[in-house]
CSV table of C-alpha atoms in Angstrom, one decimal:
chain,number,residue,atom,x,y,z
A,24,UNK,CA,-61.9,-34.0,-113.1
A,25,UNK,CA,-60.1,-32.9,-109.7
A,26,UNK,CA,-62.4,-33.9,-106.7
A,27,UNK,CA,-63.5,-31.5,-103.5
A,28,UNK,CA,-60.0,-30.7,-102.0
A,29,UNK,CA,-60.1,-30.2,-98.7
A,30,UNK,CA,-57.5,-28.6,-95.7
A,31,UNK,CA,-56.1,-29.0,-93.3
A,32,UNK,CA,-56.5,-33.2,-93.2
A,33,UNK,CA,-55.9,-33.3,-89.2
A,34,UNK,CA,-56.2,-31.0,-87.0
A,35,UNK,CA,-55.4,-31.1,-82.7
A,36,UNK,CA,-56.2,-27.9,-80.9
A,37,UNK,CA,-57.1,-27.4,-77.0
A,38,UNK,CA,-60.7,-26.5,-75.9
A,39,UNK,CA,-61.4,-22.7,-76.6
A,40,UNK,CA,-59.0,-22.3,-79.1
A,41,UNK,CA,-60.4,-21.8,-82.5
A,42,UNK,CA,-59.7,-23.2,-85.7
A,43,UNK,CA,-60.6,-22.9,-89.6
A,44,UNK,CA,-60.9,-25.4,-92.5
A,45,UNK,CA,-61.0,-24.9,-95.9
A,46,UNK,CA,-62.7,-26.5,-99.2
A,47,UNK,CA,-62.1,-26.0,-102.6
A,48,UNK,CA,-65.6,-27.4,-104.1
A,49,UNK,CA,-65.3,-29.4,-107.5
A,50,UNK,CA,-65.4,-26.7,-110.7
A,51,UNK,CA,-69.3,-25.5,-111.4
A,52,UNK,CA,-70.7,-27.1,-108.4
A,53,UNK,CA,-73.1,-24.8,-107.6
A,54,UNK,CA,-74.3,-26.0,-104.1
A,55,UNK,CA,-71.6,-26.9,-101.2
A,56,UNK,CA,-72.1,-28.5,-98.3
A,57,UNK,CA,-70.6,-28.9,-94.7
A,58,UNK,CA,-71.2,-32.1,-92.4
A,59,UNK,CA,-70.0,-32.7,-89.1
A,60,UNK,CA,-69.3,-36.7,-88.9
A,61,UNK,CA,-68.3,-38.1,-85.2
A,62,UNK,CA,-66.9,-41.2,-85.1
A,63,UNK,CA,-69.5,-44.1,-85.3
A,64,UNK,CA,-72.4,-41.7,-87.0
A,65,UNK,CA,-73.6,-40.5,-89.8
A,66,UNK,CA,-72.4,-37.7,-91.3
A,67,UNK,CA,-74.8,-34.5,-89.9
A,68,UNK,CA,-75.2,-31.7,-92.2
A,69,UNK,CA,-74.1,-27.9,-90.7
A,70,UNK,CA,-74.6,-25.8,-93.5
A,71,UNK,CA,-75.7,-25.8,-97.1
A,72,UNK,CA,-74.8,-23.2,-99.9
A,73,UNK,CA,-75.8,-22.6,-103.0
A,74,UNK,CA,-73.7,-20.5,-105.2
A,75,UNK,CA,-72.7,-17.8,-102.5
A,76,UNK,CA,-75.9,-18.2,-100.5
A,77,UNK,CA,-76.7,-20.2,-97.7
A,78,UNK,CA,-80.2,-22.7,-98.2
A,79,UNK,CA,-80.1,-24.5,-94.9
A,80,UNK,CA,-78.0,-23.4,-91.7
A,81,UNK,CA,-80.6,-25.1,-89.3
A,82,UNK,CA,-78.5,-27.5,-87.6
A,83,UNK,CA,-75.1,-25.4,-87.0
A,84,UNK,CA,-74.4,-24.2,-83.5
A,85,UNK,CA,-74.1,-20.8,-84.3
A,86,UNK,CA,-73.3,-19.4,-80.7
A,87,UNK,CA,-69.4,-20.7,-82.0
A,88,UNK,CA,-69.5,-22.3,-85.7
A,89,UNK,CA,-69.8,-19.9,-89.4
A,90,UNK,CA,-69.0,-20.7,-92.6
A,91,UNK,CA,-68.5,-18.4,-95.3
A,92,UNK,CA,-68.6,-18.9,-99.5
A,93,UNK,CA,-68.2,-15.2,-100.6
A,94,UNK,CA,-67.5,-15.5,-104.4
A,95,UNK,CA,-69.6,-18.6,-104.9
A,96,UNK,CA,-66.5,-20.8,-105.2
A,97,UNK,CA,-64.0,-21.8,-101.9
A,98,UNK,CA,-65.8,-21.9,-98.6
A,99,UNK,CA,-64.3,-21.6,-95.0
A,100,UNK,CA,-65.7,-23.3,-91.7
A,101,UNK,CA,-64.7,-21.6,-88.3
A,102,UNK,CA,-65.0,-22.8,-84.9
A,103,UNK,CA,-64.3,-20.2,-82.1
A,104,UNK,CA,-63.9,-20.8,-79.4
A,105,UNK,CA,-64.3,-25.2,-79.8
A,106,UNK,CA,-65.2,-27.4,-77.4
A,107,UNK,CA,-64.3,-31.4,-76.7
A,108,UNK,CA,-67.8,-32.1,-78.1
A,109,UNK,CA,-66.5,-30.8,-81.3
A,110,UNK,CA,-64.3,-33.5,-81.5
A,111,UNK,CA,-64.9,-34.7,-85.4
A,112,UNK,CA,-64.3,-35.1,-89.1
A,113,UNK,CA,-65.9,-32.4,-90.7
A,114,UNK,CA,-66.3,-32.9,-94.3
A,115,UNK,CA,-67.1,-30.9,-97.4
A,116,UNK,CA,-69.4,-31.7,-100.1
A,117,UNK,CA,-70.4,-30.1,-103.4
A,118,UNK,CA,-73.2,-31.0,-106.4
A,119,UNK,CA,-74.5,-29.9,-109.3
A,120,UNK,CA,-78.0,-29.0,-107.8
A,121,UNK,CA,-80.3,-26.8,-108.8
A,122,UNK,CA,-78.8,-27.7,-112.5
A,123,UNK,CA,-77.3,-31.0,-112.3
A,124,UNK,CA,-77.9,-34.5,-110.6
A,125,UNK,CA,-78.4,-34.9,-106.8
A,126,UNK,CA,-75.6,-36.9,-106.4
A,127,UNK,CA,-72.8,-35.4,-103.4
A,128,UNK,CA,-69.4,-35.7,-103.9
A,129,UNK,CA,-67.4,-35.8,-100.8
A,130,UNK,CA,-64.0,-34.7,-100.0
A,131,UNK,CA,-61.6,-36.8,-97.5
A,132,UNK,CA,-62.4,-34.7,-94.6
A,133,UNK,CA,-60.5,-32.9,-91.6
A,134,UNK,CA,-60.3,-34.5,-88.5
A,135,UNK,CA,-60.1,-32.1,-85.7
A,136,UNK,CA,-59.3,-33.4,-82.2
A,137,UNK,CA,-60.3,-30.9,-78.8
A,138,UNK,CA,-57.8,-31.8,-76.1
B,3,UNK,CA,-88.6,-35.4,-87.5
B,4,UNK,CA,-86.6,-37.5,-89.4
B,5,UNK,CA,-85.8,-41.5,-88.4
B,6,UNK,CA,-83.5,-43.6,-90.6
B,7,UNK,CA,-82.5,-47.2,-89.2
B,8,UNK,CA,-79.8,-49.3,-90.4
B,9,UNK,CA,-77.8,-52.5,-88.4
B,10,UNK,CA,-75.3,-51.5,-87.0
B,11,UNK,CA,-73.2,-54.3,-87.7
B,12,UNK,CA,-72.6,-57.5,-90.1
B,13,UNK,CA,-70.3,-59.8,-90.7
B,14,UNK,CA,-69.9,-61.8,-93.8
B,15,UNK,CA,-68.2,-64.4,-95.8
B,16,UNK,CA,-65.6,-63.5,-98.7
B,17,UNK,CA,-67.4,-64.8,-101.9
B,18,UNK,CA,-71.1,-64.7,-100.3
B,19,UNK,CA,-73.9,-62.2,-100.8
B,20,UNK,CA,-75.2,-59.7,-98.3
B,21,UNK,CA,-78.4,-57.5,-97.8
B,22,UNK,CA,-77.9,-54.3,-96.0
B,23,UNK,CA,-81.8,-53.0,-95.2
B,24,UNK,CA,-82.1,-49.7,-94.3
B,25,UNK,CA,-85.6,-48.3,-93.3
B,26,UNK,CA,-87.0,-44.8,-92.9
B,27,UNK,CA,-89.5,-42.5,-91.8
B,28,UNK,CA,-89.1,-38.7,-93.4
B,29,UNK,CA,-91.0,-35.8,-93.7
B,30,UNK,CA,-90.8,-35.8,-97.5
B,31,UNK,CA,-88.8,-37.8,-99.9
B,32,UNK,CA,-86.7,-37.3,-103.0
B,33,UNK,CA,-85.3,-40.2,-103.5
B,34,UNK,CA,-82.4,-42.7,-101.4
B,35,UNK,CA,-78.7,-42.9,-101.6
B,36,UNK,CA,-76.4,-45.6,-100.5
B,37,UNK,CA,-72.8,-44.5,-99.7
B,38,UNK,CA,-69.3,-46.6,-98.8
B,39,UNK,CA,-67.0,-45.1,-96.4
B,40,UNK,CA,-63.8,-47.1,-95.1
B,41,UNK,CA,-62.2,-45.7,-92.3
B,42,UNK,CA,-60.5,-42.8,-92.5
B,43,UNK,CA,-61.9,-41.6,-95.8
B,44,UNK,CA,-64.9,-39.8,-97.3
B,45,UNK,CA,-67.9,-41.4,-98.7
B,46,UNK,CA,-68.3,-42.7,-102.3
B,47,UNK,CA,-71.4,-42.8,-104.0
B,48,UNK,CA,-72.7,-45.9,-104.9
B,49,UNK,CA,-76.5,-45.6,-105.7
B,50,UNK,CA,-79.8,-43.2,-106.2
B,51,UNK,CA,-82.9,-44.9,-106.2
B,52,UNK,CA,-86.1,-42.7,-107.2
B,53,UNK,CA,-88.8,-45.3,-108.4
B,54,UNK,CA,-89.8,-48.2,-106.9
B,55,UNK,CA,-87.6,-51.5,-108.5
B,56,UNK,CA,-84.5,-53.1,-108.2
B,57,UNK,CA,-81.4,-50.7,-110.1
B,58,UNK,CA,-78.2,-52.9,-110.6
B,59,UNK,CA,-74.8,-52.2,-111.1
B,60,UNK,CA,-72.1,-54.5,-111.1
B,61,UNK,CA,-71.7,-56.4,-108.3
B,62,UNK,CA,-73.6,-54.3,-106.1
B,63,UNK,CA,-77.6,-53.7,-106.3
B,64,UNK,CA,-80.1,-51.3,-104.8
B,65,UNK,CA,-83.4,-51.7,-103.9
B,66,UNK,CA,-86.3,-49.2,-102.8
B,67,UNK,CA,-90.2,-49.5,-102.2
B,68,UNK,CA,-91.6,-46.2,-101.6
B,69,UNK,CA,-94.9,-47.6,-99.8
B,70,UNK,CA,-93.0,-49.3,-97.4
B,71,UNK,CA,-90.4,-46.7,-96.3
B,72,UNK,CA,-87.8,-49.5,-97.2
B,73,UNK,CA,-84.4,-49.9,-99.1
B,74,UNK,CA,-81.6,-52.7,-99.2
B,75,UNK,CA,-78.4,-52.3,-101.1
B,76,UNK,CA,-77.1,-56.4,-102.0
B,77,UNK,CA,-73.7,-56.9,-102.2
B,78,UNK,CA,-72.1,-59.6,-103.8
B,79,UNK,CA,-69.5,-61.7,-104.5
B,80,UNK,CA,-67.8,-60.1,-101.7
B,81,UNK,CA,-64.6,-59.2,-101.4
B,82,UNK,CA,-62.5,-58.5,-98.6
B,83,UNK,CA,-62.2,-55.0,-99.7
B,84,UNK,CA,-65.9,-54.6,-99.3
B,85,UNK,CA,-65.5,-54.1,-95.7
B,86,UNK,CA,-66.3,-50.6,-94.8
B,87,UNK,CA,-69.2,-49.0,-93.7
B,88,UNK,CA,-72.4,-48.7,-95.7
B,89,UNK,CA,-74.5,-45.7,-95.3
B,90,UNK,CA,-78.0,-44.7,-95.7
B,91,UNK,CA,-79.1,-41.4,-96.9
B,92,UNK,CA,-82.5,-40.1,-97.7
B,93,UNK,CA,-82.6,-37.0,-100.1
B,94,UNK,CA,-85.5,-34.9,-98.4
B,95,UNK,CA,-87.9,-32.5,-100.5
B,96,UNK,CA,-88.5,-28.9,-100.2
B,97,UNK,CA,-86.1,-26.3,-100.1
B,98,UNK,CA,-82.2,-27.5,-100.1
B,99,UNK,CA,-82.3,-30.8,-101.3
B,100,UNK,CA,-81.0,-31.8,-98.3
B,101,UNK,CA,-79.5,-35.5,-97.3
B,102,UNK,CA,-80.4,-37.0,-93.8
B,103,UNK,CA,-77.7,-40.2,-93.1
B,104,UNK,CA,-78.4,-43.1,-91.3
B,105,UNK,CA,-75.6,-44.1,-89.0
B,106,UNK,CA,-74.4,-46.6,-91.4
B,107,UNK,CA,-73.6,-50.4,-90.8
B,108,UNK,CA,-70.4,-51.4,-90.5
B,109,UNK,CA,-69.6,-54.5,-92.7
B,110,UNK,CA,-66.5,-57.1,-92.1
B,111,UNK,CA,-66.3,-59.5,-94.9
B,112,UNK,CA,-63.8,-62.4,-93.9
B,113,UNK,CA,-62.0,-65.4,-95.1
């Protein structure tokens, strides 16, 4: 079974540029997730699909970050314009929630450096 | 709001055992997951935890007591490729079934 694939894996752009990452979830996870990890922390969750809905969006900075999963499948992350802060590895997630297990798999992650 | 607490750090002995607590205070609660990460790459599950007990698997073991707002994943027979970090995640009811993470504890196992 191929895992969450994820691109690009690093990433170094200046401050007020913008920039887009991409995951490909694992096949018939129905629920996709996006976390924010900076280095030394936990990752932070930014957004929460399920199917081509979002659940949970309570925690991304909208004024500059959106996320997209139009046909339920492939989702895109956007930052525009970024900011040092947003210095990170963002990572994507899927599961089988609502009709599987809990458990998250993780993909390995972009990290994005703001110069 | 929601308050998980892990060490930050330990240090440990290649062959030895090791308890990695993790507390937490939530406003609901689904159940407790314990991830590995090592630098540079994504987490891997390693356990779920529901009920109250002791759930074992191989070398590593999971605890959780509900009442006390309490886990500790036991590692042993440690290996030097055991060092990574170790992280914490509560799975929070209500809509979502959303994860809150600790900010892990970094483990060094050494000779």
């Amino acid at each position: 079974e191929a895992g969450v694939a994820q691109s690009p894996r690093y990433k170094i752009i200046e401050k007020r540029q913008s920039v887009a990452f991409w995951c490909n979830p694992i096949s018939g996870h129905a629920t996709l997730y996006w976390y924010q990890q900076i280095l030394g922390q936990g990752p932070k969750l930014l957004i929460q699909f399920q199917n081509n809905g979002v659940v949970d969006d309570s925690q991304l900075p909208k004024d500059r970050f959106s996320a997209e999963r139009l046909k339920g499948v492939d989702s895109t992350l956007k930052i525009q314009p970024a900011k040092l802060e947003d210095s990170a590895v963002y990572l994507c997630a899927s599961s089988a929630v609502p009709t599987g297990t809990y458990e998250q798999y993780f993909g390995p992650g972009t990290r994005l450096t703001v110069t | 709001g929601q308050n998980i607490d892990q060490p930050t750090e330990m240090t440990a002995t290649e062959g030895a055992i090791v308890q990695i607590n993790c507390t937490y205070q939530t406003s609901g609660f689904n159940g407790l997951f314990w991830y590995q990460q090592h630098a540079g790459e994504a987490p891997t599950f390693l356990s779920y935890n529901v009920l109250d007990g002791l759930e074992e698997k191989g070398r590593f073991s999971s605890f959780l007591s509900r009442s006390k707002g309490y886990s500790y994943l036991l590692l042993k027979e440690l290996q030097m490729k055991d060092s990574a970090s170790y992280l914490c995640a509560v799975l929070l009811t209500g809509g979502g079934n959303k994860l809150t993470f600790g900010t892990g504890t970094q483990l060094k196992v050494e000779l």
